[in-house]
Structures are given as C-alpha cells and as structure tokens.
Coordinates of C-alpha atoms in Angstrom, one line a residue:
M1 CA 38.4 141.1 141.5
N2 CA 39.8 140.5 145.1
L3 CA 43.4 141.9 145.1
D4 CA 44.2 139.9 148.3
N5 CA 43.2 136.6 146.5
L6 CA 45.3 137.8 143.5
Q7 CA 48.4 137.9 145.7
T8 CA 47.8 134.7 147.7
D9 CA 46.4 132.5 144.9
P10 CA 47.0 134.3 141.6
L11 CA 46.4 131.4 139.2
A12 CA 43.0 130.5 140.6
T13 CA 42.0 134.1 140.8
V14 CA 43.0 134.8 137.2
A15 CA 41.4 131.6 136.0
D16 CA 38.1 132.6 137.7
Y17 CA 38.3 136.1 136.1
Y18 CA 38.9 134.6 132.6
S19 CA 35.8 132.4 133.1
Q20 CA 33.7 135.6 133.5
C21 CA 35.0 137.0 130.2
L22 CA 34.0 134.2 127.8
P23 CA 32.0 135.8 124.9
E24 CA 29.1 133.9 123.3
K25 CA 30.9 133.6 120.0
A26 CA 33.8 131.7 121.7
A27 CA 31.6 129.5 123.9
E28 CA 31.1 126.7 121.4
F29 CA 34.9 126.5 120.6
A30 CA 35.7 126.6 124.4
K31 CA 33.3 123.7 125.0
H32 CA 34.9 121.7 122.2
V33 CA 38.4 122.0 123.7
G34 CA 37.3 121.8 127.3
A35 CA 37.8 125.5 128.2
N36 CA 35.6 127.7 130.2
G37 CA 37.1 131.2 130.0
F38 CA 38.7 133.8 127.7
A39 CA 41.6 136.2 128.0
D40 CA 40.2 139.4 126.6
R41 CA 43.1 141.7 127.5
S42 CA 41.1 143.4 130.3
L43 CA 42.9 141.9 133.3
G44 CA 45.2 144.9 133.6
K45 CA 42.3 147.2 134.2
H46 CA 41.5 145.5 137.5
I47 CA 45.1 145.7 138.8
P48 CA 46.7 148.9 140.3
H49 CA 49.1 150.8 138.0
R50 CA 52.7 149.7 138.0
R51 CA 53.7 153.1 139.4
T52 CA 52.2 152.0 142.7
K53 CA 54.0 149.7 145.1
L54 CA 51.0 147.2 145.2
G55 CA 50.7 147.3 141.4
R56 CA 54.4 146.5 140.9
A57 CA 54.2 143.6 143.4
I58 CA 51.2 142.0 141.8
R59 CA 52.4 142.5 138.2
D60 CA 55.9 141.1 139.1
K61 CA 54.2 138.0 140.6
L62 CA 52.0 137.5 137.6
T63 CA 55.0 137.9 135.3
K64 CA 57.0 135.3 137.4
I65 CA 54.3 132.7 136.9
G66 CA 53.8 133.5 133.2
I67 CA 50.4 135.3 133.2
Y68 CA 52.2 138.4 131.9
K69 CA 55.2 138.7 129.6
S70 CA 58.2 140.8 130.4
N71 CA 56.9 143.4 128.0
G72 CA 53.7 143.8 130.1
R73 CA 51.3 142.0 127.8
E74 CA 49.1 139.1 128.8
T75 CA 50.5 135.8 127.6
L76 CA 47.1 134.3 127.0
R77 CA 45.5 137.3 125.3
G78 CA 43.1 136.0 122.5
Y79 CA 43.0 132.5 123.9
V80 CA 40.2 130.5 125.5
T81 CA 41.3 129.2 128.8
E82 CA 40.9 126.2 131.1
P83 CA 42.4 125.8 134.7
I84 CA 44.7 122.9 135.4
E85 CA 44.2 121.5 138.9
H86 CA 46.5 119.4 141.1
D87 CA 45.4 118.2 144.6
G88 CA 42.4 120.5 144.4
R89 CA 44.5 123.6 143.6
V90 CA 44.8 125.5 140.3
V91 CA 48.5 125.1 139.4
A92 CA 48.4 126.2 135.7
I93 CA 46.2 127.7 133.0
R94 CA 46.0 126.3 129.5
G95 CA 45.1 128.5 126.6
H96 CA 43.8 127.4 123.2
K97 CA 44.1 129.8 120.2
L98 CA 40.7 130.9 119.2
D99 CA 41.6 132.4 115.8
P100 CA 43.6 129.9 113.7
H101 CA 44.9 132.7 111.5
A102 CA 46.3 134.7 114.4
S103 CA 50.0 134.5 115.3
G104 CA 51.2 132.4 118.2
P105 CA 51.2 128.7 119.1
D106 CA 48.0 126.7 119.1
V107 CA 48.3 125.9 122.8
I108 CA 50.0 127.7 125.7
V109 CA 50.3 126.6 129.3
V110 CA 51.4 129.0 132.1
G111 CA 51.9 128.4 135.8
R112 CA 54.0 126.5 138.3
L113 CA 53.9 123.0 139.7
P114 CA 53.9 123.3 143.5
E115 CA 55.9 120.2 144.3
T116 CA 58.8 121.2 142.1
N117 CA 58.2 125.0 141.8
A118 CA 59.0 124.5 138.1
V119 CA 57.4 126.4 135.3
V120 CA 54.8 124.2 133.4
P121 CA 56.2 123.7 130.0
E122 CA 54.4 125.0 127.0
K123 CA 52.6 122.3 125.0
P124 CA 54.2 122.2 121.6
A125 CA 52.1 122.6 118.5
H126 CA 51.4 119.4 116.7
D127 CA 53.2 120.6 113.5
E128 CA 56.3 122.0 115.2
D129 CA 59.2 120.2 113.5
L130 CA 62.8 120.4 112.3
A131 CA 63.8 118.0 109.6
I132 CA 66.3 117.5 106.8
E133 CA 64.6 117.2 103.5
D134 CA 66.4 116.9 100.1
G135 CA 69.6 118.2 101.6
Q136 CA 68.1 121.3 103.2
I137 CA 66.8 122.0 106.7
V138 CA 63.1 122.7 107.2
F139 CA 61.8 124.2 110.5
R140 CA 58.1 124.5 111.1
R141 CA 56.2 126.4 113.7
E142 CA 52.4 126.1 113.3
N143 CA 51.6 127.8 109.9
R144 CA 55.1 129.3 109.6
R145 CA 57.9 127.5 107.7
Y146 CA 61.6 128.2 107.6
R147 CA 63.8 126.6 105.0
V148 CA 67.6 126.8 105.6
R149 CA 70.4 126.1 103.1
G150 CA 74.2 126.4 103.3
L151 CA 74.8 125.1 106.8
E152 CA 77.3 122.6 105.5
K153 CA 79.6 125.4 104.2
N154 CA 80.3 126.7 107.7
A155 CA 83.6 125.1 108.9
S156 CA 83.7 126.8 112.3
T157 CA 81.4 127.2 115.2
T158 CA 82.1 131.0 115.2
T159 CA 80.0 131.6 112.0
L160 CA 76.6 130.4 111.0
K161 CA 76.1 131.9 107.5
V162 CA 72.9 130.5 105.9
A163 CA 70.2 131.3 103.5
I164 CA 66.7 131.3 105.1
M165 CA 63.3 131.4 103.4
A166 CA 60.5 132.2 105.7
S167 CA 56.9 131.6 104.5
R168 CA 53.3 131.6 105.7
D169 CA 50.1 131.3 103.8
G170 CA 51.7 132.2 100.5
L171 CA 53.8 135.0 101.9
V172 CA 57.6 134.7 101.5
H173 CA 60.7 136.4 102.7
L174 CA 64.2 135.2 101.6
D175 CA 67.6 136.4 102.9
S176 CA 71.2 135.4 103.6
L177 CA 72.7 136.2 106.9
D178 CA 75.1 135.1 109.7
L179 CA 72.8 134.0 112.5
V180 CA 75.7 134.4 115.0
K181 CA 75.7 138.2 114.4
A182 CA 72.9 139.9 116.5
R183 CA 72.5 142.9 114.1
S184 CA 72.0 140.6 111.1
R185 CA 69.6 138.4 113.0
N186 CA 67.5 141.3 114.3
S187 CA 67.2 142.8 110.9
F188 CA 66.0 139.5 109.5
I189 CA 63.4 139.1 112.3
K190 CA 62.0 142.6 111.6
A191 CA 61.8 141.9 107.9
V192 CA 60.1 138.6 108.3
A193 CA 57.6 140.0 110.7
I194 CA 56.7 142.7 108.2
E195 CA 56.6 140.5 105.1
L196 CA 54.6 137.7 106.8
Y197 CA 52.3 139.9 109.0
V198 CA 53.4 138.1 112.1
D199 CA 54.1 139.6 115.6
E200 CA 57.8 140.3 115.9
D201 CA 58.0 138.5 119.2
I202 CA 56.7 135.4 117.6
V203 CA 59.4 135.5 114.9
K204 CA 62.0 136.2 117.4
R205 CA 61.1 133.1 119.3
D206 CA 61.1 131.1 116.1
I207 CA 64.5 132.3 115.1
G208 CA 65.8 131.7 118.7
K209 CA 64.7 128.1 118.6
L210 CA 66.0 127.7 115.0
L211 CA 69.4 129.1 116.0
L212 CA 69.8 126.7 118.9
S213 CA 68.9 123.7 116.7
L214 CA 71.3 124.8 113.9
E215 CA 74.1 125.3 116.4
T216 CA 73.6 121.8 117.6
L217 CA 73.5 120.4 114.1
Q218 CA 76.6 122.4 113.2
A219 CA 78.6 121.3 116.2
E220 CA 77.7 117.7 115.6
R221 CA 78.8 118.0 111.9
I222 CA 82.1 119.7 112.8
E223 CA 82.8 117.0 115.4
Q224 CA 82.1 114.3 112.8
L225 CA 84.5 116.0 110.4
K226 CA 87.2 116.3 113.0
A227 CA 86.8 112.7 114.2
P228 CA 89.3 110.4 112.7
K229 CA 87.9 108.4 109.9
V230 CA 88.0 104.7 110.8
V231 CA 88.2 102.1 108.0
K232 CA 87.2 98.6 109.0
L233 CA 89.4 96.0 107.4
T234 CA 88.1 92.5 106.6
D235 CA 89.7 89.5 108.2
H236 CA 91.5 88.7 105.0
E237 CA 92.7 92.3 104.5
E238 CA 94.0 92.4 108.1
A239 CA 95.8 89.1 107.7
E240 CA 97.5 90.2 104.5
A241 CA 98.6 93.5 106.1
L242 CA 99.9 91.8 109.2
E243 CA 101.9 89.3 107.1
L244 CA 103.6 92.3 105.4
L245 CA 104.4 94.1 108.7
R246 CA 105.8 90.9 110.2
S247 CA 107.9 90.1 107.2
P248 CA 111.6 89.7 108.2
N249 CA 112.6 91.5 105.0
L250 CA 110.0 94.3 105.3
L251 CA 112.2 97.1 104.0
E252 CA 113.2 95.1 100.9
R253 CA 109.6 94.4 100.2
I254 CA 108.7 98.1 100.5
A255 CA 111.4 99.1 98.1
D256 CA 110.4 96.3 95.7
D257 CA 106.7 97.3 95.8
L258 CA 107.5 100.9 95.2
D259 CA 109.4 99.8 92.1
K260 CA 106.4 97.7 91.0
I261 CA 104.0 100.6 91.2
G262 CA 106.0 102.5 88.6
I263 CA 108.9 104.4 90.1
V264 CA 112.2 103.6 88.5
G265 CA 115.4 103.7 90.6
E266 CA 115.5 106.3 93.4
K267 CA 115.9 103.6 96.0
T268 CA 117.2 105.9 98.7
N269 CA 114.5 108.5 98.0
K270 CA 111.7 106.0 97.9
L271 CA 112.7 104.3 101.1
A272 CA 113.3 107.6 102.9
G273 CA 110.0 109.0 101.7
Y274 CA 108.1 105.9 102.9
I275 CA 109.7 106.0 106.3
A276 CA 109.0 109.7 106.6
A277 CA 105.3 109.0 105.8
V278 CA 105.2 106.5 108.6
S279 CA 106.8 109.0 110.9
R280 CA 103.5 111.0 111.0
K281 CA 102.5 108.8 113.9
L282 CA 105.5 110.1 116.0
D283 CA 105.5 113.2 118.2
T284 CA 108.3 114.5 116.1
P285 CA 107.5 113.5 112.5
L286 CA 109.9 114.0 109.6
A287 CA 109.3 116.5 106.7
I288 CA 110.4 115.9 103.1
V289 CA 111.3 118.4 100.4
I290 CA 111.7 116.9 96.9
Q291 CA 113.9 119.2 94.9
S292 CA 114.6 118.9 91.2
S293 CA 114.4 120.7 87.8
S294 CA 111.1 120.9 86.0
S295 CA 109.8 117.5 84.6
A296 CA 112.5 115.5 86.4
G297 CA 109.9 113.4 88.3
K298 CA 109.7 115.0 91.7
T299 CA 105.9 114.9 91.7
S300 CA 105.8 111.3 90.5
L301 CA 108.1 110.3 93.3
M302 CA 105.9 112.0 95.9
D303 CA 102.7 110.6 94.3
A304 CA 104.2 107.1 94.5
V305 CA 105.1 107.3 98.1
L306 CA 101.8 109.0 99.2
S307 CA 99.8 106.4 97.2
M308 CA 100.8 104.0 99.9
V309 CA 99.2 106.2 102.6
P310 CA 95.5 105.8 103.6
D311 CA 93.3 108.6 102.3
E312 CA 92.1 109.5 105.8
D313 CA 95.7 110.4 106.9
L314 CA 96.5 112.6 103.9
L315 CA 95.7 116.2 103.0
R316 CA 96.9 117.1 99.5
L317 CA 97.0 120.7 98.3
T318 CA 98.3 122.4 95.2
N319 CA 98.5 125.9 96.6
L320 CA 98.3 127.7 99.9
S321 CA 97.6 131.4 100.6
P322 CA 99.9 132.9 103.3
Q323 CA 97.2 132.6 106.0
S324 CA 95.3 129.5 104.9
L325 CA 97.1 127.0 107.1
Y326 CA 95.8 128.8 110.2
Y327 CA 92.2 127.9 109.4
L328 CA 92.6 124.2 108.7
D329 CA 90.8 121.6 110.8
S330 CA 93.0 119.4 112.9
I331 CA 95.7 117.6 110.9
K332 CA 97.3 115.9 113.9
H333 CA 99.4 112.9 112.9
K334 CA 98.5 113.3 109.2
I335 CA 100.5 114.2 106.1
L336 CA 100.3 117.6 104.5
A337 CA 101.4 117.5 100.9
V338 CA 101.9 120.7 98.9
S339 CA 103.1 120.7 95.3
E340 CA 105.1 123.3 93.4
D341 CA 106.9 126.5 94.3
E342 CA 104.0 128.8 94.7
G343 CA 102.2 126.5 97.2
V344 CA 105.4 126.3 99.3
S345 CA 106.9 129.8 99.2
Q346 CA 103.8 131.8 100.1
S347 CA 103.3 129.8 103.3
A348 CA 106.9 129.1 104.3
Y349 CA 106.6 130.9 107.6
A350 CA 103.5 128.9 108.7
L351 CA 105.0 125.6 107.5
K352 CA 108.2 126.3 109.6
L353 CA 106.1 126.9 112.7
L354 CA 104.0 123.9 112.1
Q355 CA 107.1 121.7 111.7
S356 CA 109.1 123.0 114.7
E357 CA 106.3 123.7 117.2
G358 CA 103.7 121.1 116.2
K359 CA 100.8 123.5 116.1
L360 CA 99.7 126.9 114.8
R361 CA 98.1 129.7 116.8
H362 CA 96.4 132.7 115.1
A363 CA 94.5 135.7 116.4
V364 CA 92.4 137.9 114.3
V365 CA 90.2 140.9 115.0
S366 CA 86.7 141.1 113.7
R367 CA 83.6 143.2 114.4
E368 CA 80.9 141.5 116.4
G369 CA 77.7 143.2 117.5
G370 CA 79.1 146.7 116.8
R371 CA 82.4 146.1 118.7
M372 CA 85.8 144.8 117.8
E373 CA 86.6 141.4 119.2
T374 CA 89.7 139.1 119.0
Q375 CA 89.1 135.5 117.8
H376 CA 91.6 132.8 118.3
Y377 CA 92.3 129.9 115.9
E378 CA 94.5 126.9 116.5
V379 CA 95.6 124.1 114.2
E380 CA 96.8 121.1 116.1
G381 CA 99.7 118.9 114.9
P382 CA 102.2 117.4 114.8
V383 CA 102.1 116.8 111.1
S384 CA 104.5 115.2 108.5
M385 CA 105.0 117.4 105.4
F386 CA 105.8 116.5 101.8
L387 CA 106.8 119.4 99.6
T388 CA 108.1 119.6 96.0
T389 CA 109.9 122.5 94.5
T390 CA 112.1 123.5 91.5
A391 CA 113.6 126.4 93.4
L392 CA 117.2 126.3 94.5
D393 CA 116.8 129.1 96.9
L394 CA 113.8 128.0 98.9
D395 CA 113.5 129.4 102.4
E396 CA 116.6 128.2 104.2
E397 CA 114.8 128.1 107.6
L398 CA 112.2 125.7 106.1
M399 CA 114.8 123.6 104.2
N400 CA 116.9 122.9 107.3
R401 CA 113.8 121.5 109.1
C402 CA 113.3 119.0 106.3
L403 CA 115.0 116.0 104.7
V404 CA 115.9 117.3 101.2
L405 CA 115.6 114.6 98.5
S406 CA 117.2 115.4 95.1
V407 CA 115.7 113.5 92.1
D408 CA 118.1 111.6 89.9
E409 CA 118.4 113.6 86.7
S410 CA 121.1 111.5 85.0
R411 CA 120.8 110.2 81.4
Q412 CA 120.7 106.6 82.7
Q413 CA 117.7 107.4 84.8
T414 CA 116.0 109.0 81.8
K415 CA 116.6 105.9 79.8
A416 CA 115.2 103.7 82.5
I417 CA 112.1 105.9 82.7
H418 CA 111.6 105.6 79.0
R419 CA 111.8 101.8 79.2
R420 CA 109.1 101.8 81.9
Q421 CA 106.9 104.1 79.8
Q422 CA 107.3 101.8 76.8
L423 CA 106.4 98.8 79.0
A424 CA 103.2 100.5 80.2
Q425 CA 101.9 100.3 76.7
T426 CA 102.1 96.5 76.4
A427 CA 99.8 93.8 77.7
A428 CA 102.3 93.1 80.5
G429 CA 102.2 96.7 81.4
K430 CA 98.4 96.7 81.7
Q431 CA 98.6 93.7 84.0
A432 CA 101.3 95.4 86.1
S433 CA 99.1 98.4 86.5
E434 CA 96.3 96.2 87.9
Q435 CA 98.8 94.6 90.3
A436 CA 100.0 98.1 91.4
D437 CA 96.5 98.9 92.6
K438 CA 96.5 95.8 94.8
I439 CA 100.0 96.7 96.2
R440 CA 98.8 100.2 97.1
K441 CA 95.8 98.9 98.9
L442 CA 97.9 96.4 100.8
H443 CA 100.3 99.1 102.1
Q444 CA 97.4 101.5 102.9
N445 CA 95.9 98.7 105.1
A446 CA 99.2 98.0 106.7
Q447 CA 99.7 101.6 107.6
R448 CA 96.2 101.7 109.1
L449 CA 97.4 99.0 111.5
L450 CA 100.4 101.0 112.7
K451 CA 99.8 102.7 116.0
P452 CA 101.7 105.6 117.7
V453 CA 103.5 103.3 120.1
E454 CA 106.3 104.3 122.5
I455 CA 109.8 103.6 121.0
V456 CA 112.7 102.9 123.2
N457 CA 116.3 103.4 122.0
P458 CA 118.8 101.6 124.2
F459 CA 121.7 102.9 122.1
A460 CA 120.6 106.6 122.4
D461 CA 123.5 107.6 124.7
K462 CA 126.1 106.0 122.4
L463 CA 125.0 107.6 119.2
T464 CA 127.4 110.3 117.7
F465 CA 126.8 112.9 115.1
P466 CA 128.9 115.7 113.4
N467 CA 128.9 118.9 115.4
D468 CA 131.1 121.2 113.3
R469 CA 128.1 123.4 112.1
T470 CA 125.1 124.8 113.9
R471 CA 122.7 123.3 111.4
M472 CA 123.8 119.9 112.7
R473 CA 121.7 120.6 115.8
R474 CA 118.5 120.2 113.7
D475 CA 120.0 117.5 111.5
F476 CA 120.7 115.4 114.6
A477 CA 117.1 115.7 115.7
K478 CA 116.0 114.5 112.2
Y479 CA 118.5 111.6 112.5
L480 CA 117.0 110.5 115.8
S481 CA 113.4 110.7 114.4
L482 CA 114.6 108.7 111.4
I483 CA 115.7 105.9 113.7
K484 CA 112.4 106.0 115.6
A485 CA 110.4 105.9 112.4
I486 CA 112.3 102.8 111.2
T487 CA 111.5 101.0 114.5
L488 CA 107.9 102.3 114.4
L489 CA 107.5 100.6 111.0
H490 CA 108.6 97.3 112.6
Q491 CA 106.3 97.6 115.6
Y492 CA 104.7 94.2 115.0
Q493 CA 108.2 92.7 115.3
R494 CA 109.7 94.9 118.1
T495 CA 109.4 98.3 119.8
K496 CA 113.1 98.7 120.7
V497 CA 115.7 100.2 118.4
T498 CA 118.1 97.6 117.0
R499 CA 121.5 97.9 115.4
D500 CA 119.9 97.2 112.0
D501 CA 117.7 100.2 112.5
I502 CA 120.7 102.5 113.3
A503 CA 122.6 101.0 110.3
L504 CA 119.8 101.9 107.9
A505 CA 119.4 105.3 109.4
N506 CA 123.2 105.9 109.0
K507 CA 123.0 104.9 105.4
L508 CA 120.1 107.1 104.6
A509 CA 121.5 110.0 106.7
A510 CA 124.8 109.8 104.9
E511 CA 123.1 110.0 101.5
I512 CA 120.6 112.6 102.4
L513 CA 122.0 114.7 105.2
G514 CA 125.6 114.1 104.1
R515 CA 125.5 116.3 101.0
S516 CA 127.8 119.2 100.6
E517 CA 126.4 122.7 100.9
F518 CA 128.8 123.8 98.1
R519 CA 127.3 124.2 94.7
F520 CA 129.0 125.3 91.5
T521 CA 128.3 125.9 87.8
R522 CA 130.2 124.8 84.6
R523 CA 131.6 128.4 84.4
D524 CA 133.1 128.0 87.9
V525 CA 134.9 124.9 86.8
R526 CA 136.2 126.5 83.5
E527 CA 137.5 129.6 85.3
A528 CA 139.1 127.6 88.1
L529 CA 140.8 124.9 86.0
G530 CA 141.1 126.6 82.6
W531 CA 139.4 123.8 80.9
S532 CA 137.4 124.0 77.6
Q533 CA 133.7 123.6 77.5
F534 CA 134.1 120.1 76.0
Q535 CA 136.4 119.0 78.9
V536 CA 134.0 120.4 81.5
H537 CA 131.0 118.8 79.9
T538 CA 132.7 115.4 79.5
H539 CA 134.2 115.1 83.0
L540 CA 131.1 116.5 84.8
N541 CA 128.9 114.0 83.1
K542 CA 131.2 111.2 84.2
L543 CA 131.2 112.4 87.8
V544 CA 127.3 112.5 87.6
E545 CA 127.3 108.9 86.3
L546 CA 129.5 107.8 89.1
E547 CA 127.2 109.6 91.6
Y548 CA 130.0 111.8 92.9
V549 CA 128.1 114.9 91.7
L550 CA 124.4 115.7 91.7
V551 CA 123.1 118.0 88.9
H552 CA 120.4 120.6 89.5
C553 CA 118.8 122.7 86.7
G554 CA 118.9 126.4 87.2
S555 CA 116.0 128.8 86.6
G556 CA 114.5 128.6 83.2
G557 CA 116.8 125.7 82.3
R558 CA 119.5 128.3 81.2
R559 CA 122.3 126.9 83.3
H560 CA 123.1 123.8 85.4
V561 CA 124.1 123.9 89.0
Y562 CA 126.1 121.0 90.5
E563 CA 126.4 119.7 94.0
L564 CA 129.1 117.5 95.5
L565 CA 127.8 114.2 97.0
F566 CA 129.5 112.4 99.9
D567 CA 128.7 108.9 101.2
G568 CA 129.7 109.8 104.7
Q569 CA 132.1 106.9 105.1
C570 CA 135.5 108.6 104.7
E571 CA 137.3 110.8 107.1
G572 CA 136.7 114.5 106.5
K573 CA 133.4 114.0 104.6
S574 CA 130.1 115.5 105.8
L575 CA 128.8 112.7 108.1
A576 CA 132.1 111.1 109.3
G577 CA 130.9 111.5 112.9
L578 CA 128.2 108.8 112.7
V579 CA 128.7 105.9 115.1
D580 CA 130.1 102.6 113.8
V581 CA 127.2 100.2 114.3
S582 CA 129.6 97.3 114.8
Q583 CA 131.0 99.0 117.9
L584 CA 127.6 99.2 119.6

C-alpha cells in the first residue's frame, strides 16, 4: 500500500485495498449487493504504528473521515465494500453486513462529500423504527428491539424513569432505570450487551438514539400538559354566554343561579366567592378561606361556587404535603382549591408565598453522576385560592391574605337547608337538578369568554379605607382587587370601574372585612354580666338571629365561640372609613 496515496487520497486508497481482500466465500454476496471488496481487519498492518509521527497523522486522518473509530477499530470490519464516486473521485465507501447474525447495522457509509466537506450520513437500516404501540414505545434497530414503558409518569424534564425490555432472537433483558443518570444508563448498557450477546458499542449507540427520541417525546408531552386547554364553544353556546355577560342585572342573575343549583341563603358569601373565582384572571387575584364548624356547609358552599368554573381553570386537592406545591406544573391564572384542615395547615407557608409573591421557587440538592448538584423548581402564578377549614386558629399570616367567609350556622339556615333537602326528593327537585347542570355549563362557558383585560379605576385616588391597624394595609389591597374583579366580570359591558362597582365592593367589604377581631364564649358573658346560663343562651340566640353576632363552633363541638359582626355603616365600627359612593 502506497503511504503517500493514503495521505493524499485516503478513501480511494482504502477502497482499492479492500478490493484486494475479498474472499471467495463473500464474492457471490458482494456481487449481489454491488460490492467489490471486503474489510478483513488487516488495514492496520499496513499503516505505521501510532507511536510514530507518520502513523499518528495517517490514523487521525482515517478517523476523521470515518474509516477508523475513535477506539482504533475499523468501522467497516466484517463488511463487503463498494466505493462511491462523485465527479470521478471516490468520496465515500459503503459497507454491507456479510453475516446477518453479526451485530451492527446492515449498511454503513463512511467518507466526506467534497463540495460540502460534510460526513456522508449512515444509511439507516430498513427496520429501524420508533413507534407507539398499545400505549408503549417500541424502538427497533435491525434485529434488536427495545420496549419502553412508564414515560408518561415523568412530570419533569430532569428525570426519565422508564422500564425497558431489550430483546434479540429470543434473548431478553428487562430493567427499570433513570436514563438521565449516566451510571444507571451505563450499567444497563453493559447488562444488555452481555444478555443479548451484542457489542457494547452497538448497544450504547442504540440507547443514545433511544434517549434522544424519548427526551423529545417527553418534552412534547410536558409542553402539551402545560399548554392551556382550549374548549371550543358552539355558536349557540357562545351566544348564550354573551347574553349572560351583557345582562344589565348580571350580579342578580349570578346570585339567583347560585341559589338554583342548591345553595340556600349565604347571598354575600356566594357572590363574594364567585367574584373571587373570576379574579383569577387578574395579576392580584383574591383568596378565599371558608371557615365554619364541622357539617355546617363550608364544602358545599365552595363546591357550588367552583362548579361554575371551567375544569381547565381548576385544580382541586384534598391534601397537600409540606413540599408538594413546589413541584406543581404551572397554575398561572387558575384556582387552587384545598379542602379541610390538614390540607391547609401543612402547606400554610407555601400557600402564603404563592398568594403574596405570585410564584414559588425551590432548590433541592440531588446526586447526579456521582456528584451533588442543585436543581431549581419554579411554580408560576398568580393563582386564586379557595380553602376550607374548621380551625379557629389557622395560620394568621395566611388568614390575613385571604377573604374569610363564615358560613351561616343559625337555626333558620338549618331549617332552610332541610326544606331544600326535602324538595330534592320530589319530582320538582329532580327537574331542578337537571336545570342546575345547564346553569353550571352556562356559567362555565361565560367564564371561558372572560379575558385578563386591563382595568382602569378613575376613582382610585378618591377611595378611602380604615388605617387604624397594620392589617388594614393588606385589607386595602384586597378591597382594590375586589373592585377590579367586579369590573372584570362586566368586561363585555365596560372596562372602567363605575360607582356601582365600588358600592358593591363597599357592601361586601363591610360584611367580610368589617368583622370584629374580638371573639368570646358563653362563659365570658356569664362572668362579665353575672347572667344565668338560660339568659346567656336566650339573648345570644336572638343576637345571632338578628345577625349582630356570628357563632363558631369550638374544637370537638364542646363549646361555642361568638364573634361580633359590624355592617360598616356606623361611626366607630370596623369599616367606617370607606368612601361614600354618592360623593364620588
């Protein structure tokens, strides 16, 4: 072999050498595929050793054009070869696998195209394929098959935990691993190579291609999950929803519809809850805490309000671990609803941050490839929250970030609920239930049409608010968001705040924010006034009926705790500082 020719025209020189090595037993196969040579692994014997300068230069050049692999082996070893010419020059060599049972692709092409100086791509085997079959991923490389399960369980691009079954000619190896982790991946490659009697380099290439394909599939799936779900309304549904949103008595219709779907009384709470649900589309959404004794109806109230919200905008949970919120997908402009004390108390800190900052950031340390690395997670908001609790001493920092709704626990309300429960058993009740489903769908469609538009408040600089306590700083922010949410609900009628919007916000704020922080028990009244138990019981029940006092049930139902209620209209009461709308 002429070493000078090997340096000036290596592909032609190697192709000519391979043509001199074709054995008789391979001649018929070579003729069938159009080949005229054979790579018998003897090329290296005619090249100086790598320890010499000339040997290194030649071998590096052959490696660069693909004749040699980086590990020093011939790429086409065991293949019959044919030169590929372009403009009278050999620009590549194609190899055809002689032994169909040997490892490696059926066809390999090595070389460079002179006009682009680009490596000639390897011709893929005819049976190379990646497909989804019966809910599982199947990846084929010649006679090797890889079945992948569990990709859908990965919710983050930082993990790729799957179960892979590799098989070839009746040989099988099955294992579960995280393909993102190099150590696990390398162990799997070695095990497959041993079990399937395949060259480790071949398996490594297979798994590399499979990893790239799975990462692409996973990224696409995660993007689809994160993408907002779009529900297409029919022309009739859109017309009905727009008719509701453009109704001059929209708020009255909302209150009436909430009553029709089964919630008795609670007019203020129902309306405040509905407006808070709409506020999710604001940059500063409202949060709701519904507080009552057990079985008083706090969950029913929340369910009624949230049944008007489209499913794609709602995430309902019954419990949260202390760290679980940090690993949620984006909940931007959605509603996060959590029921019962345990679900709220364990994640109070994260809920506070999510409400005040509009997002959560979390860093954790994990071992990756034998070293410790920090991974960052971020949950994007803002989000509107709905929480229910029986606790009287829920985290104060969380409570003062929310509008606290107290369920009516009076005897009159209980009687009204009983009447509604009786009606539900009648034919009229069955018909009302069917009508309730239509009402819910109407409101869900109407809320789908609401957009996060810019709200202008021309009266902002004229608004007033109590300032005698530091908690009023947060209450004022909630008051302003309440006004914006009312206007947002009327966006198909206007985008500027009106006096009516402020009047409604004043009424709701007085009843919700204007409650006294002072609470007392029956024993406190007996000791302060010297009354008998009968007198305390009689007069407190009367005050509850007149809605001057709100009753809360203590822990375990062993005692009752009472709270003074103010309407915010008289001097000296909690929200006496609200602006008089008639003066605007």
